[in-house]
Amino acid sequence: MRNGYLRRRWRFPRTLAGCALASLVGTVGLLGSPSTASGAPATPPLNPRPQELSVTGTPLDLPAAVTIVRGTAADQPAVDAVVAAFTSRDTRVTLTSTDPGAGTTVYVGGAQETPASAAALNAIGVATPSGLPDQGYLLATGTDSGGRQRVVLSGGQKVGTFYAAQTLRQLLTSDSSGAAIARVTIRDWPAFSFRGGMDSANPPPPGVARWTKADRLEQVEVLARNKMNRFFYGPAADPRTGGSGSDNWRTSYSATELGDLREVVSKANSLHVAFVYRISPEMPLDQASGICHSSATERGTLLSRLNQMYQIGVRHFVIAWDDVFPTRPFSCVNDSQTYGTGVTAWARAQADVTNFVQAQFINAHAGMGQLYTVSSEYAGTAVSSYRTEFDTRLSTAVGVYWTGPEVLSPRITKKNLDDAQVAFPRHRLAIWDNFPVNDQVWDRLQMGPLVGREAALSAAPGILFNEMTQQGPSQLPLLTAADFAWNPGQYQPEDSWSRAIDVLGGSKASQLRTFAEINRSSVIDRTDSVALADAISSFRNALRTGTGVDSAAAALKQRLSALRTASTDLQATQTSLTTQAQPWLQQTVRLVDAATRAVDLLTAERAGQTTVANTLRQEIRHLLPTIASHPESVAHGVLHPLVTFALRLGVDRVDLSGDGRADVLAVTGNGTLNAYENLRTTLNWPELGATQTVGQGWSTSQLPVIGDLDGDRRADLLSVTSTGALVQFRNTGSFTGGMFATGVQVGSGWQGTLAAYLADLDDDGRADLLGVFPGGTLRAFRNTGMSNGAVTWGPAVQVGQGWSTAELPFFGDLTGDGKADLMSVKSDGSLWHFLNTGSFSEGTFAAGQRVGAGWSGHLAMHVVDLDGDGPADVLGVLADGTLAAFRNQGVTNGLVGFGPRTSVGQGWHANMLPYPTDLSGDGRADLISINGEGRLFTNINSGRFVSGLMFPTTAAHGPGWGGTIFLR
């Protein structure tokens, strides 16, 4: 699907050789397996898991040579696979069309393909297959009464025999004389009639991998090896499938382009994998240039395009209407005259064109697969006027794809399917599963297993899985999806994932598992980096209690070392998985190096080794720009927060639990202070805990000032009362009503102040205090530590003057030295900065320098790190509602240079403003906001200074936030 989306609220607008396959019949390393319950010898693990398997005795020790019998009608790809399976085990083969009558013999094909297979089954006491479901097979091994070894692959159809060959390949093991094979009887068939993988992601940003012809050729082989029979081609990166630009769906492929596709189609057809071609005539990336549905010329162009694909062997097609806005006007006036207006008019137009393709193209050619379509309302289960009209108008010969209850569905149940079928009563729904696609989280690999799908979904005719823009890494989750699609009733995600890791990893399976575990999470499973997260948590707890610090640090560093070693080892292998994962493998090494120093820093800090800790802190700061220059994210929300935590980033942010990730703090309209724990942020939507009331009596005239007063890396609070008293509320570390200790007065004389701030001015990890006093004086108070649980301040130092309610300072670390600098916007809209000199005196801030313009009427401004490189950038909401970002390009002669304005959002206004906060703990400011309907939204920062890519997705966290007077 080609959309931005709103999480949980969709609006319809618009051996390693097993990975880099030399050929379909290459060998796969086989693994040990537990004995069966009866005590019979176990078989090697099989993927997909067979429906019925009986171990009938001890394995057959095969001789150095076997005879393969294949009838004149035998499936040649199956024969090729069987030959290759034996030769890979150093077993010589002789091919014949008749039973030799003696010696170890392998029969390839059911009775219709290889008649001798029926007698062979009878000889080893196995009944011939009858009543096998579509695509099913019987595979039996054993000895006849004379001791002759027989192996029979009997498919109900040719494709069944081909699938039997894929099982045989996995059953064979090597021994000293050549090969051995488990003694089994297997009856097997797929639950879903069609199963497949998809190259159909949104076009990735520059620098992100796209599928190549080599990827597609390899993908077809992977699908065939794992008994999947569809390859769906519809990448938005190919404009002819429906993208934007002059070479859109109306333009035929060039001879070179067509030749590349023909090669993939030919490969697929030869391996019982149907190539599915998708075309989106409404051009969801440029809807204004989409098809004129009623135009005979446009329809003729569509037929011409489909015919071009037919000529190269494509027999399966999808006419897709997804990701368009059926509330927009048609692209041509004639459509409005023909179909009317509104969503039902779009439904009529879409169904009309689809029916035209069915009648004039599908029905006009022999041997065509069923035509499928994707409606504009392809997710969800509700009945709607659009769906009713589309279903009523659409020919019943056409199938319909559906993505589940959501665009990216964490769970899909049989009830979801049944409910959706009510909305499309005349058409059976097939499942388009948007897993493991990462086209909304380009910076991440999603390599975990398929979860959250009920076995009863096999009531649908088929299921396809939309893959990542990295074909090689997609194979790991895809193998688990293949296992589910074949036999959902016996699918076990963790077991399937382990088997897939072993198949794809071979001798490096352990390293692949280590890497995959920190790249596991996706929308359907937020589990990520569990062992690493536990080790980090244990280390943090040890630091807080002072117990077992050294052992916890050693355990964490051992795990980090293993992760670094695994990532380094995998970089040395040459497979599509490891090659395409290379940027993430390299980023893992960089982050591990920073994290290891972070552990040492925190340990040294705990031991009072200040010089050592400061040296390590500088080393980490020097690593940050390189890490930030690579957008790839690994162990998201787990590994990077350890570095953030060690660097004391966000001393003035809302990290209430001290885990390196910001939590959420809000004051309601009645003055209640509520806290929401950030449970995890392994994807682009933080999981927030239940509401915890942690204070009362706040108001618009007395709001919290947030900062870490005691250096424990947990946010404390200050407030200025109406009498001018400065009151401290220290964080106890308990995420309950007792989170903040009883208020303690820690200052006076603050009545009439225009603003109060907490910011670290001297890089000691404790927030210092600043205030703009009546008369416009800016004063700073150094945090000198805690005394009897109360913060103490040094004497007031005047560090500026001339401030007013119309011009207040903003604080942030522009140089990355851990010391807050100051910025302001003058009345003429010019932007100024005042760099921190490091001297806690009247000269704390250097003379102001003009660094920008155009800020007149701005609604908000923040000095925050947007790319995670250490120095703060500038983020602001301009007068027209544009959210603008300005990248910090470094300091030259005391002047910070900022890059050009990048628009990273629109539509903000005084009643809906974003607040920056680091929810994922990666050192990059994310956003939190409340819309006009009282819903809380978060936007995770991708670190890309590109319009539309810095905050690529919006996550909604529920209603009930209306009237909030303070949000951080």
Short mmCIF file of C-alpha atoms in Angstrom, two decimals, residues 390-698:
data_model
loop_
_atom_site.label_atom_id
_atom_site.label_comp_id
_atom_site.label_asym_id
_atom_site.label_seq_id
_atom_site.Cartn_x
_atom_site.Cartn_y
_atom_site.Cartn_z
CA PHE A 390 -18.29 -1.37 -5.14
CA ASP A 391 -19.35 -4.88 -4.16
CA THR A 392 -22.70 -4.57 -5.93
CA ARG A 393 -21.21 -3.24 -9.17
CA LEU A 394 -18.11 -5.48 -9.34
CA SER A 395 -18.28 -8.70 -11.35
CA THR A 396 -18.38 -11.78 -9.13
CA ALA A 397 -15.61 -13.24 -11.27
CA VAL A 398 -13.18 -10.77 -9.69
CA GLY A 399 -11.47 -11.39 -6.35
CA VAL A 400 -10.86 -8.67 -3.75
CA TYR A 401 -7.81 -8.12 -1.53
CA TRP A 402 -8.16 -6.94 2.07
CA THR A 403 -5.41 -6.01 4.54
CA GLY A 404 -7.20 -6.86 7.77
CA PRO A 405 -8.79 -4.60 10.36
CA GLU A 406 -6.06 -2.04 9.76
CA VAL A 407 -3.64 -1.12 7.01
CA LEU A 408 -0.88 -2.62 9.12
CA SER A 409 -2.77 -5.11 11.23
CA PRO A 410 -1.20 -6.31 14.50
CA ARG A 411 -3.81 -9.08 14.60
CA ILE A 412 -6.11 -10.59 12.01
CA THR A 413 -8.77 -12.96 13.27
CA LYS A 414 -11.37 -15.11 11.58
CA LYS A 415 -14.00 -12.78 13.03
CA ASN A 416 -12.26 -9.84 11.36
CA LEU A 417 -12.45 -11.72 8.07
CA ASP A 418 -16.09 -12.67 8.59
CA ASP A 419 -17.01 -9.11 9.48
CA ALA A 420 -15.25 -7.76 6.42
CA GLN A 421 -17.01 -10.34 4.25
CA VAL A 422 -20.31 -8.80 5.37
CA ALA A 423 -19.15 -5.59 3.71
CA PHE A 424 -18.29 -7.52 0.50
CA PRO A 425 -20.97 -10.23 0.44
CA ARG A 426 -20.60 -11.05 -3.27
CA HIS A 427 -16.81 -11.52 -3.25
CA ARG A 428 -14.45 -13.77 -1.32
CA LEU A 429 -11.72 -11.74 0.31
CA ALA A 430 -8.08 -12.73 -0.03
CA ILE A 431 -5.56 -11.36 2.45
CA TRP A 432 -2.95 -8.76 1.55
CA ASP A 433 -0.83 -8.87 4.70
CA ASN A 434 1.33 -5.78 5.15
CA PHE A 435 4.06 -7.74 6.88
CA PRO A 436 7.05 -7.40 7.06
CA VAL A 437 6.96 -4.26 4.88
CA ASN A 438 8.97 -1.34 6.28
CA ASP A 439 7.94 1.43 3.91
CA GLN A 440 6.81 3.61 6.82
CA VAL A 441 9.94 2.90 8.87
CA TRP A 442 12.68 2.99 6.26
CA ASP A 443 15.38 3.10 8.91
CA ARG A 444 14.55 -0.33 10.31
CA LEU A 445 14.66 -3.98 9.41
CA GLN A 446 11.67 -6.02 10.59
CA MET A 447 13.03 -9.53 10.78
CA GLY A 448 10.82 -11.15 13.42
CA PRO A 449 8.36 -14.00 12.85
CA LEU A 450 4.78 -13.69 11.68
CA VAL A 451 2.45 -13.53 14.70
CA GLY A 452 -1.13 -12.51 15.41
CA ARG A 453 -2.82 -14.46 12.61
CA GLU A 454 -5.49 -17.03 13.42
CA ALA A 455 -5.30 -20.41 11.75
CA ALA A 456 -8.94 -20.16 10.69
CA LEU A 457 -8.00 -17.40 8.25
CA SER A 458 -7.32 -20.24 5.82
CA ALA A 459 -11.02 -19.88 4.99
CA ALA A 460 -9.74 -17.14 2.68
CA PRO A 461 -8.57 -18.33 -0.74
CA GLY A 462 -5.10 -16.90 -0.37
CA ILE A 463 -2.65 -14.76 1.56
CA LEU A 464 0.21 -12.61 0.29
CA PHE A 465 2.91 -10.93 2.36
CA ASN A 466 4.16 -7.47 1.48
CA GLU A 467 7.91 -7.42 2.02
CA MET A 468 10.56 -4.91 3.00
CA THR A 469 12.45 -2.85 0.46
CA GLN A 470 15.38 -5.14 1.33
CA GLN A 471 14.63 -8.49 -0.34
CA GLY A 472 17.41 -10.45 1.37
CA PRO A 473 16.50 -9.54 4.98
CA SER A 474 12.83 -10.08 4.09
CA GLN A 475 13.53 -13.78 3.66
CA LEU A 476 13.72 -14.40 7.39
CA PRO A 477 10.17 -13.27 8.22
CA LEU A 478 8.97 -14.59 4.86
CA LEU A 479 9.99 -18.15 5.71
CA THR A 480 7.85 -18.00 8.83
CA ALA A 481 4.98 -16.59 6.77
CA ALA A 482 5.36 -19.48 4.33
CA ASP A 483 5.17 -21.90 7.23
CA PHE A 484 1.94 -20.29 8.44
CA ALA A 485 0.37 -20.09 4.98
CA TRP A 486 0.98 -23.79 4.34
CA ASN A 487 -0.03 -25.19 7.71
CA PRO A 488 -1.50 -22.53 10.04
CA GLY A 489 -2.99 -25.11 12.39
CA GLN A 490 0.47 -26.27 13.52
CA TYR A 491 2.27 -22.97 13.16
CA GLN A 492 4.50 -22.04 16.10
CA PRO A 493 6.13 -18.62 15.53
CA GLU A 494 9.24 -19.04 17.67
CA ASP A 495 9.96 -22.54 16.40
CA SER A 496 9.38 -21.43 12.83
CA TRP A 497 11.66 -18.42 13.31
CA SER A 498 14.41 -20.62 14.73
CA ARG A 499 14.17 -22.97 11.75
CA ALA A 500 14.30 -20.03 9.36
CA ILE A 501 17.38 -18.63 11.10
CA ASP A 502 19.10 -22.00 10.86
CA VAL A 503 18.24 -22.36 7.18
CA LEU A 504 19.36 -18.87 6.23
CA GLY A 505 22.25 -18.64 8.67
CA GLY A 506 23.85 -22.04 8.14
CA SER A 507 27.21 -21.99 9.91
CA LYS A 508 26.50 -18.38 10.98
CA ALA A 509 23.06 -19.12 12.41
CA SER A 510 24.07 -18.08 15.91
CA GLN A 511 25.34 -14.73 14.66
CA LEU A 512 22.23 -14.24 12.54
CA ARG A 513 20.02 -14.90 15.55
CA THR A 514 21.94 -12.36 17.63
CA PHE A 515 21.49 -9.72 14.92
CA ALA A 516 17.87 -10.64 14.16
CA GLU A 517 16.92 -10.35 17.82
CA ILE A 518 17.73 -6.62 17.79
CA ASN A 519 15.84 -6.16 14.50
CA ARG A 520 12.78 -8.18 15.36
CA SER A 521 10.02 -5.70 16.12
CA SER A 522 7.29 -4.63 13.74
CA VAL A 523 3.74 -3.40 13.93
CA ILE A 524 2.56 -6.95 14.66
CA ASP A 525 5.12 -7.73 17.36
CA ARG A 526 6.84 -5.07 19.42
CA THR A 527 9.13 -7.59 21.08
CA ASP A 528 12.67 -6.47 20.43
CA SER A 529 16.12 -6.96 21.93
CA VAL A 530 14.67 -8.65 25.01
CA ALA A 531 17.91 -10.10 26.36
CA LEU A 532 19.80 -6.87 25.67
CA ALA A 533 17.06 -4.76 27.27
CA ASP A 534 17.07 -7.00 30.34
CA ALA A 535 20.85 -6.68 30.66
CA ILE A 536 20.63 -2.88 30.38
CA SER A 537 17.84 -2.76 32.93
CA SER A 538 19.81 -4.93 35.36
CA PHE A 539 22.80 -2.65 34.95
CA ARG A 540 20.74 0.49 35.61
CA ASN A 541 19.17 -1.09 38.68
CA ALA A 542 22.62 -2.03 39.96
CA LEU A 543 23.77 1.55 39.52
CA ARG A 544 20.82 2.84 41.51
CA THR A 545 21.15 0.38 44.35
CA GLY A 546 24.94 0.27 44.34
CA THR A 547 24.77 -3.53 44.49
CA GLY A 548 26.43 -5.80 41.94
CA VAL A 549 27.48 -2.95 39.63
CA ASP A 550 30.64 -4.66 38.39
CA SER A 551 28.96 -7.98 37.66
CA ALA A 552 26.01 -6.31 35.93
CA ALA A 553 28.39 -4.17 33.88
CA ALA A 554 30.43 -7.24 32.91
CA ALA A 555 27.31 -9.16 31.85
CA LEU A 556 26.09 -6.25 29.74
CA LYS A 557 29.49 -5.72 28.12
CA GLN A 558 29.68 -9.43 27.32
CA ARG A 559 26.34 -9.21 25.53
CA LEU A 560 27.45 -6.07 23.68
CA SER A 561 30.67 -7.78 22.67
CA ALA A 562 28.75 -10.75 21.30
CA LEU A 563 26.54 -8.40 19.33
CA ARG A 564 29.55 -6.63 17.87
CA THR A 565 31.23 -9.90 16.97
CA ALA A 566 28.08 -11.25 15.32
CA SER A 567 27.62 -8.07 13.28
CA THR A 568 31.25 -8.08 12.21
CA ASP A 569 31.15 -11.77 11.24
CA LEU A 570 27.99 -11.35 9.19
CA GLN A 571 29.54 -8.46 7.26
CA ALA A 572 32.17 -10.88 6.00
CA THR A 573 29.57 -13.15 4.40
CA GLN A 574 28.24 -12.58 0.92
CA THR A 575 24.53 -13.23 0.73
CA SER A 576 21.64 -11.00 -0.23
CA LEU A 577 20.57 -10.95 3.40
CA THR A 578 23.91 -9.84 4.79
CA THR A 579 24.76 -7.57 1.88
CA GLN A 580 21.49 -5.68 2.06
CA ALA A 581 21.65 -5.61 5.86
CA GLN A 582 25.16 -4.18 5.69
CA PRO A 583 24.16 -0.63 6.72
CA TRP A 584 22.42 -2.00 9.81
CA LEU A 585 25.30 -4.32 10.63
CA GLN A 586 27.72 -1.41 10.44
CA GLN A 587 25.44 0.81 12.52
CA THR A 588 25.23 -1.93 15.13
CA VAL A 589 29.02 -1.88 15.49
CA ARG A 590 29.02 1.91 15.86
CA LEU A 591 26.28 1.89 18.47
CA VAL A 592 27.85 -0.99 20.38
CA ASP A 593 31.14 0.93 20.52
CA ALA A 594 29.31 3.94 21.97
CA ALA A 595 27.25 1.78 24.33
CA THR A 596 30.32 -0.05 25.64
CA ARG A 597 31.90 3.29 26.48
CA ALA A 598 28.61 4.31 28.09
CA VAL A 599 28.81 1.31 30.43
CA ASP A 600 32.38 2.19 31.34
CA LEU A 601 31.43 5.84 31.82
CA LEU A 602 28.58 5.02 34.19
CA THR A 603 30.71 2.55 36.11
CA ALA A 604 33.50 5.11 36.47
CA GLU A 605 31.03 7.79 37.48
CA ARG A 606 29.63 5.50 40.15
CA ALA A 607 33.13 4.82 41.45
CA GLY A 608 33.90 8.54 41.66
CA GLN A 609 36.41 8.40 38.78
CA THR A 610 35.40 11.77 37.38
CA THR A 611 38.37 12.20 35.03
CA VAL A 612 37.82 8.78 33.48
CA ALA A 613 34.10 9.43 33.12
CA ASN A 614 34.63 12.81 31.48
CA THR A 615 37.14 11.35 29.03
CA LEU A 616 34.69 8.63 28.04
CA ARG A 617 31.93 11.20 27.71
CA GLN A 618 34.01 13.15 25.21
CA GLU A 619 34.80 9.97 23.28
CA ILE A 620 31.11 9.17 22.96
CA ARG A 621 30.31 12.71 21.87
CA HIS A 622 32.86 12.35 19.11
CA LEU A 623 31.14 9.15 17.95
CA LEU A 624 27.68 10.72 17.75
CA PRO A 625 28.06 12.62 14.44
CA THR A 626 29.07 9.45 12.61
CA ILE A 627 26.20 7.50 14.15
CA ALA A 628 23.79 10.30 13.30
CA SER A 629 24.98 10.48 9.70
CA HIS A 630 23.63 6.96 9.15
CA PRO A 631 19.83 6.79 9.53
CA GLU A 632 19.69 3.04 10.13
CA SER A 633 18.20 2.12 13.49
CA VAL A 634 18.90 -1.09 15.41
CA ALA A 635 17.58 -2.21 18.80
CA HIS A 636 15.32 0.81 18.53
CA GLY A 637 14.34 2.24 21.89
CA VAL A 638 16.77 -0.11 23.65
CA LEU A 639 20.42 0.35 22.70
CA HIS A 640 20.56 4.05 21.89
CA PRO A 641 18.85 5.14 25.14
CA LEU A 642 21.77 3.64 27.06
CA VAL A 643 24.05 6.11 25.30
CA THR A 644 21.58 8.96 25.82
CA PHE A 645 21.30 8.02 29.48
CA ALA A 646 25.07 8.01 29.96
CA LEU A 647 25.52 11.37 28.24
CA ARG A 648 22.89 12.95 30.48
CA LEU A 649 21.06 14.17 27.41
CA GLY A 650 17.71 15.64 28.21
CA VAL A 651 18.54 16.99 31.65
CA ASP A 652 15.57 19.29 31.07
CA ARG A 653 13.37 16.66 29.45
CA VAL A 654 10.66 14.44 30.90
CA ASP A 655 12.51 11.19 31.58
CA LEU A 656 10.62 10.25 34.72
CA SER A 657 11.84 6.66 35.01
CA GLY A 658 15.50 7.26 34.17
CA ASP A 659 15.75 4.85 31.25
CA GLY A 660 16.98 7.32 28.65
CA ARG A 661 13.54 7.71 27.04
CA ALA A 662 11.10 10.51 27.70
CA ASP A 663 7.81 9.81 29.42
CA VAL A 664 4.73 12.04 29.21
CA LEU A 665 3.61 14.58 31.79
CA ALA A 666 0.39 16.58 31.54
CA VAL A 667 -1.66 19.00 33.61
CA THR A 668 -5.40 18.74 33.05
CA GLY A 669 -7.84 21.61 33.08
CA ASN A 670 -8.69 20.97 36.74
CA GLY A 671 -5.04 21.17 37.81
CA THR A 672 -4.31 17.45 38.08
CA LEU A 673 -0.77 16.41 37.18
CA ASN A 674 -0.75 13.07 35.36
CA ALA A 675 2.21 10.94 34.33
CA TYR A 676 2.32 8.30 31.59
CA GLU A 677 5.19 5.87 31.51
CA ASN A 678 6.81 5.25 28.14
CA LEU A 679 6.75 1.46 28.27
CA ARG A 680 8.60 0.95 25.03
CA THR A 681 9.23 2.57 21.68
CA THR A 682 10.41 -0.26 19.49
CA LEU A 683 8.43 1.11 16.58
CA ASN A 684 7.02 4.46 15.51
CA TRP A 685 4.30 4.43 18.13
CA PRO A 686 5.29 4.56 21.79
CA GLU A 687 3.34 2.40 24.18
CA LEU A 688 2.20 4.61 27.05
CA GLY A 689 1.22 3.20 30.42
CA ALA A 690 -1.98 3.90 32.28
CA THR A 691 -2.69 7.33 33.73
CA GLN A 692 -0.90 7.90 37.02
CA THR A 693 -2.00 10.95 39.01
CA VAL A 694 1.14 12.41 40.57
CA GLY A 695 0.05 15.84 41.71
CA GLN A 696 -2.74 18.36 42.23
CA GLY A 697 -3.23 22.11 42.43
CA TRP A 698 -1.43 23.17 39.28
#
